Tab-separated table of C-alpha atoms in Angstrom:
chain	number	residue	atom	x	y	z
H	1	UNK	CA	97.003	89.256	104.287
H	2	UNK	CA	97.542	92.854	102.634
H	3	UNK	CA	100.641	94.616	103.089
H	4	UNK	CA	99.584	97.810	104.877
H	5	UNK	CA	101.235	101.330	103.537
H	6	UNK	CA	100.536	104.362	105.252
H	7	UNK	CA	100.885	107.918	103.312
H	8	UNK	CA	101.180	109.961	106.823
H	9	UNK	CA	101.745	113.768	105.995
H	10	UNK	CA	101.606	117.719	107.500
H	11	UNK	CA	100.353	120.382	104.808
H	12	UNK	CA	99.829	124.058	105.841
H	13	UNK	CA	98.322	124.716	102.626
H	14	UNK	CA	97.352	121.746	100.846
H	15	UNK	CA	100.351	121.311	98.188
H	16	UNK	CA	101.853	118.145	100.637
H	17	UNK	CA	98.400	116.791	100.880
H	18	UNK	CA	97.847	116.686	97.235
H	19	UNK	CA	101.062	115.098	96.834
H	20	UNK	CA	99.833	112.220	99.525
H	21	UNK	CA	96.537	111.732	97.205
H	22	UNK	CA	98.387	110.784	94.648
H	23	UNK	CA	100.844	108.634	96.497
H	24	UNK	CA	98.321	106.808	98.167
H	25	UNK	CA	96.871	105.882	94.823
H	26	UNK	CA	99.832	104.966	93.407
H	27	UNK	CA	100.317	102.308	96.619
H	28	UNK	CA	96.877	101.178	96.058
H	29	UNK	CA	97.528	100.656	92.517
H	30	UNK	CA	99.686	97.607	93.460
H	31	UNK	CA	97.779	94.456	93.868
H	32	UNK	CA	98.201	92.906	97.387
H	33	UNK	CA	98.568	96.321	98.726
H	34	UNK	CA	95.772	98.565	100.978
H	35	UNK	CA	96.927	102.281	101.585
H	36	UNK	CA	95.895	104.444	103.751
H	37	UNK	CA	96.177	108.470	104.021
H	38	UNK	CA	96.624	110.222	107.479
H	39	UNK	CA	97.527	113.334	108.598
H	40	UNK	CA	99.519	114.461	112.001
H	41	UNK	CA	97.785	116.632	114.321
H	42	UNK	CA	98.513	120.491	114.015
H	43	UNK	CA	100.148	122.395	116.331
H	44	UNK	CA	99.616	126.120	115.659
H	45	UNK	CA	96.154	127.760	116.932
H	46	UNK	CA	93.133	128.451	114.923
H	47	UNK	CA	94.078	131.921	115.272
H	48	UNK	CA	97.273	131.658	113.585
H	49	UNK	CA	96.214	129.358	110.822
H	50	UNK	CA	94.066	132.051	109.678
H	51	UNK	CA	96.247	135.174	109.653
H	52	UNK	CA	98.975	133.253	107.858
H	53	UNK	CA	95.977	132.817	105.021
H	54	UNK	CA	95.568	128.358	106.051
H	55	UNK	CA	92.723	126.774	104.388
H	56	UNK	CA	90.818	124.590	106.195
H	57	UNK	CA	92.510	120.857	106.959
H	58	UNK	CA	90.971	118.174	104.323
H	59	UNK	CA	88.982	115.647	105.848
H	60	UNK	CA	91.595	112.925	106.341
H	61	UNK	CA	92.042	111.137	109.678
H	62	UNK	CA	94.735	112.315	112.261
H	63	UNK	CA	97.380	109.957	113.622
H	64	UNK	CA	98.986	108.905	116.390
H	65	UNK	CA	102.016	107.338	116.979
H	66	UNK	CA	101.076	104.064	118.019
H	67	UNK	CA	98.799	103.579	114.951
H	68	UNK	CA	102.430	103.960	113.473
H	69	UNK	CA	103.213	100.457	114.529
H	70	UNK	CA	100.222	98.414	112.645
H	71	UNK	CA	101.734	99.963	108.955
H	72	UNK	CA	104.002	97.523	106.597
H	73	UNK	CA	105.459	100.863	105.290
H	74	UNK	CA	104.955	104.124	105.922
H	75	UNK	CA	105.765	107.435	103.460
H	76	UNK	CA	105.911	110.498	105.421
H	77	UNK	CA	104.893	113.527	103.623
H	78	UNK	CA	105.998	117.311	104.620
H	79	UNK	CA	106.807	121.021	103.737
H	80	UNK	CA	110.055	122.350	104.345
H	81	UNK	CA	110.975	125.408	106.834
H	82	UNK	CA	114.538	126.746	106.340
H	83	UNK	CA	115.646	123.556	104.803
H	84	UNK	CA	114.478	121.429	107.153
H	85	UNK	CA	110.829	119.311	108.251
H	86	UNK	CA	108.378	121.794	109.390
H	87	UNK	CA	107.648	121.763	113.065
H	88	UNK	CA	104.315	119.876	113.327
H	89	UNK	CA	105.906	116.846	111.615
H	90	UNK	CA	108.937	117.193	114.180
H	91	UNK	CA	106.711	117.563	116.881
H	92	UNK	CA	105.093	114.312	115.458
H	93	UNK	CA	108.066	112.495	115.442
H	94	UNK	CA	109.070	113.575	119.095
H	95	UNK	CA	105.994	111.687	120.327
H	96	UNK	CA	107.057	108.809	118.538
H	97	UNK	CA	109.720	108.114	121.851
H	98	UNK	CA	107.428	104.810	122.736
H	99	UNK	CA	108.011	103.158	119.618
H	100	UNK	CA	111.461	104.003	119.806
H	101	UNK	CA	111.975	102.629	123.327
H	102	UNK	CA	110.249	99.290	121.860
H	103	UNK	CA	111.910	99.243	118.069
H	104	UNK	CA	108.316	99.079	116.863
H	105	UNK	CA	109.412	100.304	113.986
H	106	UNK	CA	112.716	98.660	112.938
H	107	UNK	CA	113.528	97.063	109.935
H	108	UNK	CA	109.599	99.020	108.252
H	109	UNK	CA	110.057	100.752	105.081
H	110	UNK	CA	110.078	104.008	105.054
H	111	UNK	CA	110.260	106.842	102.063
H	112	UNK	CA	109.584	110.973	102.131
H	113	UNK	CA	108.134	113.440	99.879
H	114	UNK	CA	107.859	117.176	100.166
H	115	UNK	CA	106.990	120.557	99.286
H	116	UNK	CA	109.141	123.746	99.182
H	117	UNK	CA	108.409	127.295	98.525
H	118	UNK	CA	111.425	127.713	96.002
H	119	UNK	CA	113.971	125.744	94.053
H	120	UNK	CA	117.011	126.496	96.330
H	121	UNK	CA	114.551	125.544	99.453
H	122	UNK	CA	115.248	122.296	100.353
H	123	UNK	CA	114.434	119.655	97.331
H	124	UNK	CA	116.994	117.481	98.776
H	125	UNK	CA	117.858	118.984	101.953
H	126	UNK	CA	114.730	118.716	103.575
H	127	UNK	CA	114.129	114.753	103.300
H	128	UNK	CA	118.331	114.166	103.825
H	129	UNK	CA	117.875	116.005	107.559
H	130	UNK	CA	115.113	113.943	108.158
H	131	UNK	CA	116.383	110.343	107.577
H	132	UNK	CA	117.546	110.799	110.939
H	133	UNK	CA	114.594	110.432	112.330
H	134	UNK	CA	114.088	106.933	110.540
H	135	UNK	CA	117.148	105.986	111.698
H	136	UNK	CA	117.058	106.203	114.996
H	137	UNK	CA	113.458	104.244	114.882
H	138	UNK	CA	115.758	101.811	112.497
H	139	UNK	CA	113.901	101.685	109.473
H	140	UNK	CA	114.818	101.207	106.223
H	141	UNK	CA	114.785	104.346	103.765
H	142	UNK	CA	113.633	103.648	100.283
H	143	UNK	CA	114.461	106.456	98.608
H	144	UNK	CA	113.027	106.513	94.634
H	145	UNK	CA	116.104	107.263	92.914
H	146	UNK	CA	115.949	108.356	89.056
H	147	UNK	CA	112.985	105.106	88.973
H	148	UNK	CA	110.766	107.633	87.673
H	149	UNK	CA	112.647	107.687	84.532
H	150	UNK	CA	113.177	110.404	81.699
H	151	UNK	CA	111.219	112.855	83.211
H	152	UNK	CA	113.626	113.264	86.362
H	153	UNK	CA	116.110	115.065	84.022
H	154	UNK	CA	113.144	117.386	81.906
H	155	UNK	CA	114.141	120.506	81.636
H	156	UNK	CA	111.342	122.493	79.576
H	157	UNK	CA	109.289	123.441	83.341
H	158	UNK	CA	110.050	123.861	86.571
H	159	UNK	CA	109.441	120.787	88.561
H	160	UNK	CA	109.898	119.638	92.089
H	161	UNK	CA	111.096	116.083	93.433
H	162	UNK	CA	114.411	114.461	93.462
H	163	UNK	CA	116.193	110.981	94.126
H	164	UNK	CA	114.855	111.052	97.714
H	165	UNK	CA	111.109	111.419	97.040
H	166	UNK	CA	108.757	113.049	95.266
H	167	UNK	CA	108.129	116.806	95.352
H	168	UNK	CA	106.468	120.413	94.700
H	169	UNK	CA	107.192	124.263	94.411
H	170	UNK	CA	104.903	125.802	96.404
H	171	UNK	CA	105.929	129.393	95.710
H	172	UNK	CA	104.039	132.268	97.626
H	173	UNK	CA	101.312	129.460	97.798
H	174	UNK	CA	99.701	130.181	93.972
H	175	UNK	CA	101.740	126.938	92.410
H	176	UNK	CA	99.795	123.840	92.727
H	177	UNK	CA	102.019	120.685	91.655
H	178	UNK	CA	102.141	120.146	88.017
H	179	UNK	CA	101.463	117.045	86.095
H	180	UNK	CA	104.943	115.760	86.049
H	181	UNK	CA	105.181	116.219	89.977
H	182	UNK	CA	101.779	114.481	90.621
H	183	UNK	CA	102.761	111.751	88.514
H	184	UNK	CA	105.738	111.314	89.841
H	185	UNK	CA	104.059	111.053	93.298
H	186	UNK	CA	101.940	108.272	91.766
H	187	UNK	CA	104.765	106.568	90.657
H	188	UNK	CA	106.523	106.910	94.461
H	189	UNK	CA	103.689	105.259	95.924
H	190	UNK	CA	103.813	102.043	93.236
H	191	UNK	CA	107.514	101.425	93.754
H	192	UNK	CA	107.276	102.101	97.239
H	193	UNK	CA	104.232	99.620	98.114
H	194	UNK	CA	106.332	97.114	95.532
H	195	UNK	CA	109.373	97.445	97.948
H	196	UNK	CA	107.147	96.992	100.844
H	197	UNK	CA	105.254	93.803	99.693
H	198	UNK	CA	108.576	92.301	98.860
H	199	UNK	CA	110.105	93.233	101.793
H	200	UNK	CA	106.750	91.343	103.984
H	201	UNK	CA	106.836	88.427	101.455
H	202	UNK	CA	110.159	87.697	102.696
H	203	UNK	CA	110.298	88.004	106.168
């Protein structure tokens, strides 16, 4: 039976979603292994979306919570506001309280990955505030460390991503992810559905 990793992510702009591409390809890459992208419902009006600039949402599937329960593993993808998950992912996570009630979710895998608008924004910051959201569900982080090898420590471009996840510089909007970053988010997603196959093998 396939272990079943879910890339579940909030982009305003599309620099988290890109990220969540590549992720999900990455998890897909691993044999045994079916991935699937979502994305949590927005919160903010039409109306708003469009005076802050928002391009239209790509044509991924919107979540709920219970689906939450039928993953192996789930990565949650998000951009940062003042250091911190932006509100539709919180607002996500606060209708999550079923699940909680019922530890659907204990003892699942769980990793993050993000975007920020510069490099004192939240790189680390933003996922470390919100592992304690898997931890009250009981999960288990999997964080990616320095797996990604040499390139964590380049220092020739700037580049998002840390220890906890894979990540992006979104500036004023104009910076897409760069190579390194994208690959990087492949790489998440293959030693993140690796963890999660192991981790279903041996239960």
């Amino acid at each position: 039976m396939a272990v079943k990793v879910y890339v579940v992510y909030y982009s305003t702009y599309g620099h988290v979603g890109k990220l969540a591409e590549k992720i999900k390809e990455g998890a897909s890459s691993v044999e045994g292994v079916e991935a699937k992208i979502w994305q949590v419902p927005e919160t903010l009006p039409e109306e708003v979306l469009g005076k802050m600039g928002a391009p239209p949402k790509l044509d991924v599937p919107i979540i709920t919570s219970q689906e939450l329960a039928e993953a192996d593993g789930i990565l949650f993808g998000f951009p940062t506001r003042f250091g911190m998950m932006a509100a539709q992912m919180k607002a996500f996570f606060d209708s999550t309280g079923g699940l909680w009630r019922e530890q659907s979710l204990a003892g699942k895998p769980a990793g993050i990955f993000f975007s920020t608008g510069t490099q004192g924004g939240g790189q680390e910051t933003t996922p470390l505030t919100a592992i304690t959201q898997l931890t009250h569900h009981g999960m288990v982080f999997v964080p990616v460390g320095y797996t990604f090898g040499a390139k964590m420590f380049g220092m020739d471009q700037v580049q998002g991503g840390s220890p906890y996840g894979a990540g992006t510089f979104a500036a004023d909007g104009s910076r897409w992810p760069s190579e390194v970053e994208l690959e990087h988010a492949f790489h998440q997603g293959k030693y993140f559905a690796g963890i999660a196959k192991k981790l279903k093998g041996s239960a």
